[in-house]
Amino acid sequence: MNTLININNLFLSIIPAEITGLPKMAMIALIYLGIFAVLGLYLVLLERKVAAWFQLRLGPNRVGYHGLLQTMADALKLVSKELTGTVKADKFLYNLAPYFVIITSLMALGIFPFTQKLQAYDLNIGLFFLIAISSIGVIGILLGGWSSNNKFSLIGAMRSGVQTISYELSVGLSLLTMVLLTQSLQLSEIVEVQKNGWLIVQGHIPAIIAFMVFMIAGTAETNRAPFDMVEAESELGAGFHTEYSGMKFAYFFLAEFINMFIIAAIATTVFFGGWLSPFGVTESIPWLGVFWFLAKTFILVFLMMWFRWTFPRLRVDQLLTLEWKYLLPINLVNIVIMAVIVWLNLSIQF
């Protein structure tokens, strides 16, 4: 123990005080990168198993026990593949685009409170940060589609821009509805407010409507079916990442699944109590909070996968009509109703 203390003191004496936090930050970043990779791979496996279940198939069942290592084998295959590209592509932007998508997903993952004490960074504007950082990911898609110098990639990228800009409004307004109820943007405080009951219960009907709108708009934000016009295979080949291969393709592919997890995690935190147990606060066993957080999140992930394998793909006009003629007006009315409810509750308290 003395040796450890001495080494720590030596470390502090050699390195300036303002730099001593860097090794800890680097270690946390490496841990989150590991979580990111494992989570992405096994969300892909879950998707394939769920698809097989809906279609009465077995799904992956060769590599590992019941196919548990199938996505690991697919990842190794992608790592070994040659990185190809078109001759006329804008090389700098073409190579930069996948990193925009992957880094924004990783940054969003870093501020979720998995338990009361397990959180990389607790921002006082956490919910606002999530909305802002999720909007940056579309830049990677736009850059990838435009720089590929492929008309199908460009069409996919343009569709992504239109879709993201449209459905961001509903995502933001549905979360703002809950901010009115919690009076806070900090994720840890939002969870603390729910110790007496989940917000989807505390907020009554407006909270239920906000949750439904958020899940629909969130699914559209992640470009997943039935809102996958960005990658419409029957029209655009693979959409914005048609010209990508190997690990660059894998970055786009993994980011889609991580974004799905992020949307589900936001809903878990804001509507369903985050790491809190449905049967009471689990302060006596803190790590049990991780189980409850992941259990709720994966139930919502399953719901989003259910959407994909149930509903047919929408046309572009139907996609925009759903947002601008239905979801947005519903959201605007809903936020006014929530404001009235909060005002009445405050009036009664005073």
PDB file of N, CA and C in Angstrom, residues 274-314:
ATOM      1  N   GLY A 274     -34.615   5.680 -15.231  1.00  0.00           N
ATOM      2  CA  GLY A 274     -33.193   5.387 -15.369  1.00  0.00           C
ATOM      3  C   GLY A 274     -32.781   4.138 -14.629  1.00  0.00           C
ATOM      4  N   TRP A 275     -31.805   4.273 -13.705  1.00  0.00           N
ATOM      5  CA  TRP A 275     -31.280   3.122 -12.973  1.00  0.00           C
ATOM      6  C   TRP A 275     -32.139   2.692 -11.786  1.00  0.00           C
ATOM      7  N   LEU A 276     -33.214   3.424 -11.505  1.00  0.00           N
ATOM      8  CA  LEU A 276     -34.059   3.097 -10.352  1.00  0.00           C
ATOM      9  C   LEU A 276     -34.841   1.807 -10.591  1.00  0.00           C
ATOM     10  N   SER A 277     -34.970   1.036  -9.542  1.00  0.00           N
ATOM     11  CA  SER A 277     -35.733  -0.213  -9.618  1.00  0.00           C
ATOM     12  C   SER A 277     -37.227   0.086  -9.707  1.00  0.00           C
ATOM     13  N   PRO A 278     -37.981  -0.744 -10.421  1.00  0.00           N
ATOM     14  CA  PRO A 278     -39.447  -0.557 -10.441  1.00  0.00           C
ATOM     15  C   PRO A 278     -40.060  -0.794  -9.067  1.00  0.00           C
ATOM     16  N   PHE A 279     -39.317  -1.465  -8.156  1.00  0.00           N
ATOM     17  CA  PHE A 279     -39.858  -1.843  -6.850  1.00  0.00           C
ATOM     18  C   PHE A 279     -39.311  -0.985  -5.710  1.00  0.00           C
ATOM     19  N   GLY A 280     -38.572   0.087  -6.059  1.00  0.00           N
ATOM     20  CA  GLY A 280     -37.987   0.950  -5.043  1.00  0.00           C
ATOM     21  C   GLY A 280     -36.540   1.264  -5.375  1.00  0.00           C
ATOM     22  N   VAL A 281     -35.968   2.228  -4.685  1.00  0.00           N
ATOM     23  CA  VAL A 281     -34.594   2.647  -4.950  1.00  0.00           C
ATOM     24  C   VAL A 281     -33.626   1.577  -4.469  1.00  0.00           C
ATOM     25  N   THR A 282     -32.639   1.253  -5.310  1.00  0.00           N
ATOM     26  CA  THR A 282     -31.697   0.167  -5.006  1.00  0.00           C
ATOM     27  C   THR A 282     -30.374   0.723  -4.486  1.00  0.00           C
ATOM     28  N   GLU A 283     -30.422   1.603  -3.478  1.00  0.00           N
ATOM     29  CA  GLU A 283     -29.189   2.199  -2.966  1.00  0.00           C
ATOM     30  C   GLU A 283     -28.331   1.188  -2.215  1.00  0.00           C
ATOM     31  N   SER A 284     -28.953   0.165  -1.624  1.00  0.00           N
ATOM     32  CA  SER A 284     -28.196  -0.830  -0.873  1.00  0.00           C
ATOM     33  C   SER A 284     -27.327  -1.689  -1.789  1.00  0.00           C
ATOM     34  N   ILE A 285     -27.760  -1.891  -3.023  1.00  0.00           N
ATOM     35  CA  ILE A 285     -26.969  -2.658  -4.000  1.00  0.00           C
ATOM     36  C   ILE A 285     -26.795  -1.769  -5.227  1.00  0.00           C
ATOM     37  N   PRO A 286     -25.796  -0.876  -5.234  1.00  0.00           N
ATOM     38  CA  PRO A 286     -25.686   0.126  -6.295  1.00  0.00           C
ATOM     39  C   PRO A 286     -25.542  -0.459  -7.703  1.00  0.00           C
ATOM     40  N   TRP A 287     -24.787  -1.582  -7.803  1.00  0.00           N
ATOM     41  CA  TRP A 287     -24.549  -2.130  -9.145  1.00  0.00           C
ATOM     42  C   TRP A 287     -25.794  -2.761  -9.752  1.00  0.00           C
ATOM     43  N   LEU A 288     -26.809  -2.996  -8.911  1.00  0.00           N
ATOM     44  CA  LEU A 288     -28.068  -3.494  -9.449  1.00  0.00           C
ATOM     45  C   LEU A 288     -28.728  -2.452 -10.340  1.00  0.00           C
ATOM     46  N   GLY A 289     -28.374  -1.170 -10.118  1.00  0.00           N
ATOM     47  CA  GLY A 289     -28.891  -0.097 -10.961  1.00  0.00           C
ATOM     48  C   GLY A 289     -28.501  -0.262 -12.420  1.00  0.00           C
ATOM     49  N   VAL A 290     -27.292  -0.786 -12.662  1.00  0.00           N
ATOM     50  CA  VAL A 290     -26.860  -1.034 -14.036  1.00  0.00           C
ATOM     51  C   VAL A 290     -27.789  -2.042 -14.701  1.00  0.00           C
ATOM     52  N   PHE A 291     -28.159  -3.080 -13.938  1.00  0.00           N
ATOM     53  CA  PHE A 291     -29.073  -4.098 -14.480  1.00  0.00           C
ATOM     54  C   PHE A 291     -30.411  -3.488 -14.866  1.00  0.00           C
ATOM     55  N   TRP A 292     -30.978  -2.664 -13.957  1.00  0.00           N
ATOM     56  CA  TRP A 292     -32.290  -2.076 -14.244  1.00  0.00           C
ATOM     57  C   TRP A 292     -32.221  -1.113 -15.427  1.00  0.00           C
ATOM     58  N   PHE A 293     -31.141  -0.324 -15.488  1.00  0.00           N
ATOM     59  CA  PHE A 293     -30.983   0.617 -16.603  1.00  0.00           C
ATOM     60  C   PHE A 293     -30.917  -0.135 -17.932  1.00  0.00           C
ATOM     61  N   LEU A 294     -30.081  -1.168 -17.991  1.00  0.00           N
ATOM     62  CA  LEU A 294     -29.919  -1.921 -19.241  1.00  0.00           C
ATOM     63  C   LEU A 294     -31.178  -2.722 -19.576  1.00  0.00           C
ATOM     64  N   ALA A 295     -31.846  -3.252 -18.554  1.00  0.00           N
ATOM     65  CA  ALA A 295     -33.067  -4.027 -18.803  1.00  0.00           C
ATOM     66  C   ALA A 295     -34.149  -3.157 -19.451  1.00  0.00           C
ATOM     67  N   LYS A 296     -34.367  -1.970 -18.887  1.00  0.00           N
ATOM     68  CA  LYS A 296     -35.370  -1.056 -19.457  1.00  0.00           C
ATOM     69  C   LYS A 296     -34.967  -0.617 -20.862  1.00  0.00           C
ATOM     70  N   THR A 297     -33.663  -0.322 -21.036  1.00  0.00           N
ATOM     71  CA  THR A 297     -33.181   0.157 -22.332  1.00  0.00           C
ATOM     72  C   THR A 297     -33.351  -0.907 -23.395  1.00  0.00           C
ATOM     73  N   PHE A 298     -33.019  -2.150 -23.073  1.00  0.00           N
ATOM     74  CA  PHE A 298     -33.115  -3.213 -24.073  1.00  0.00           C
ATOM     75  C   PHE A 298     -34.565  -3.574 -24.391  1.00  0.00           C
ATOM     76  N   ILE A 299     -35.463  -3.361 -23.452  1.00  0.00           N
ATOM     77  CA  ILE A 299     -36.892  -3.539 -23.769  1.00  0.00           C
ATOM     78  C   ILE A 299     -37.319  -2.527 -24.831  1.00  0.00           C
ATOM     79  N   LEU A 300     -36.853  -1.276 -24.694  1.00  0.00           N
ATOM     80  CA  LEU A 300     -37.182  -0.242 -25.681  1.00  0.00           C
ATOM     81  C   LEU A 300     -36.458  -0.488 -27.003  1.00  0.00           C
ATOM     82  N   VAL A 301     -35.234  -1.014 -26.939  1.00  0.00           N
ATOM     83  CA  VAL A 301     -34.526  -1.404 -28.168  1.00  0.00           C
ATOM     84  C   VAL A 301     -35.320  -2.472 -28.901  1.00  0.00           C
ATOM     85  N   PHE A 302     -35.829  -3.446 -28.145  1.00  0.00           N
ATOM     86  CA  PHE A 302     -36.666  -4.497 -28.757  1.00  0.00           C
ATOM     87  C   PHE A 302     -37.906  -3.888 -29.412  1.00  0.00           C
ATOM     88  N   LEU A 303     -38.491  -2.880 -28.763  1.00  0.00           N
ATOM     89  CA  LEU A 303     -39.656  -2.197 -29.342  1.00  0.00           C
ATOM     90  C   LEU A 303     -39.307  -1.563 -30.681  1.00  0.00           C
ATOM     91  N   MET A 304     -38.130  -0.929 -30.778  1.00  0.00           N
ATOM     92  CA  MET A 304     -37.706  -0.309 -32.035  1.00  0.00           C
ATOM     93  C   MET A 304     -37.439  -1.359 -33.104  1.00  0.00           C
ATOM     94  N   MET A 305     -36.916  -2.512 -32.699  1.00  0.00           N
ATOM     95  CA  MET A 305     -36.719  -3.608 -33.654  1.00  0.00           C
ATOM     96  C   MET A 305     -38.063  -4.184 -34.111  1.00  0.00           C
ATOM     97  N   TRP A 306     -39.016  -4.187 -33.198  1.00  0.00           N
ATOM     98  CA  TRP A 306     -40.371  -4.637 -33.533  1.00  0.00           C
ATOM     99  C   TRP A 306     -40.963  -3.738 -34.624  1.00  0.00           C
ATOM    100  N   PHE A 307     -40.737  -2.415 -34.486  1.00  0.00           N
ATOM    101  CA  PHE A 307     -41.173  -1.488 -35.536  1.00  0.00           C
ATOM    102  C   PHE A 307     -40.629  -1.927 -36.895  1.00  0.00           C
ATOM    103  N   ARG A 308     -39.319  -2.223 -36.909  1.00  0.00           N
ATOM    104  CA  ARG A 308     -38.654  -2.501 -38.182  1.00  0.00           C
ATOM    105  C   ARG A 308     -39.237  -3.711 -38.884  1.00  0.00           C
ATOM    106  N   TRP A 309     -39.524  -4.754 -38.119  1.00  0.00           N
ATOM    107  CA  TRP A 309     -39.967  -6.003 -38.747  1.00  0.00           C
ATOM    108  C   TRP A 309     -41.481  -6.126 -38.791  1.00  0.00           C
ATOM    109  N   THR A 310     -42.177  -5.019 -38.553  1.00  0.00           N
ATOM    110  CA  THR A 310     -43.644  -5.024 -38.607  1.00  0.00           C
ATOM    111  C   THR A 310     -44.186  -4.100 -39.684  1.00  0.00           C
ATOM    112  N   PHE A 311     -43.637  -2.887 -39.783  1.00  0.00           N
ATOM    113  CA  PHE A 311     -44.195  -1.876 -40.672  1.00  0.00           C
ATOM    114  C   PHE A 311     -43.419  -1.784 -41.982  1.00  0.00           C
ATOM    115  N   PRO A 312     -44.110  -1.569 -43.094  1.00  0.00           N
ATOM    116  CA  PRO A 312     -43.415  -1.360 -44.377  1.00  0.00           C
ATOM    117  C   PRO A 312     -42.789   0.032 -44.433  1.00  0.00           C
ATOM    118  N   ARG A 313     -41.814   0.187 -45.307  1.00  0.00           N
ATOM    119  CA  ARG A 313     -41.112   1.463 -45.453  1.00  0.00           C
ATOM    120  C   ARG A 313     -42.058   2.544 -45.984  1.00  0.00           C
ATOM    121  N   LEU A 314     -41.959   3.737 -45.403  1.00  0.00           N
ATOM    122  CA  LEU A 314     -42.768   4.863 -45.855  1.00  0.00           C
ATOM    123  C   LEU A 314     -42.158   5.503 -47.099  1.00  0.00           C
TER     124      LEU A 314
END
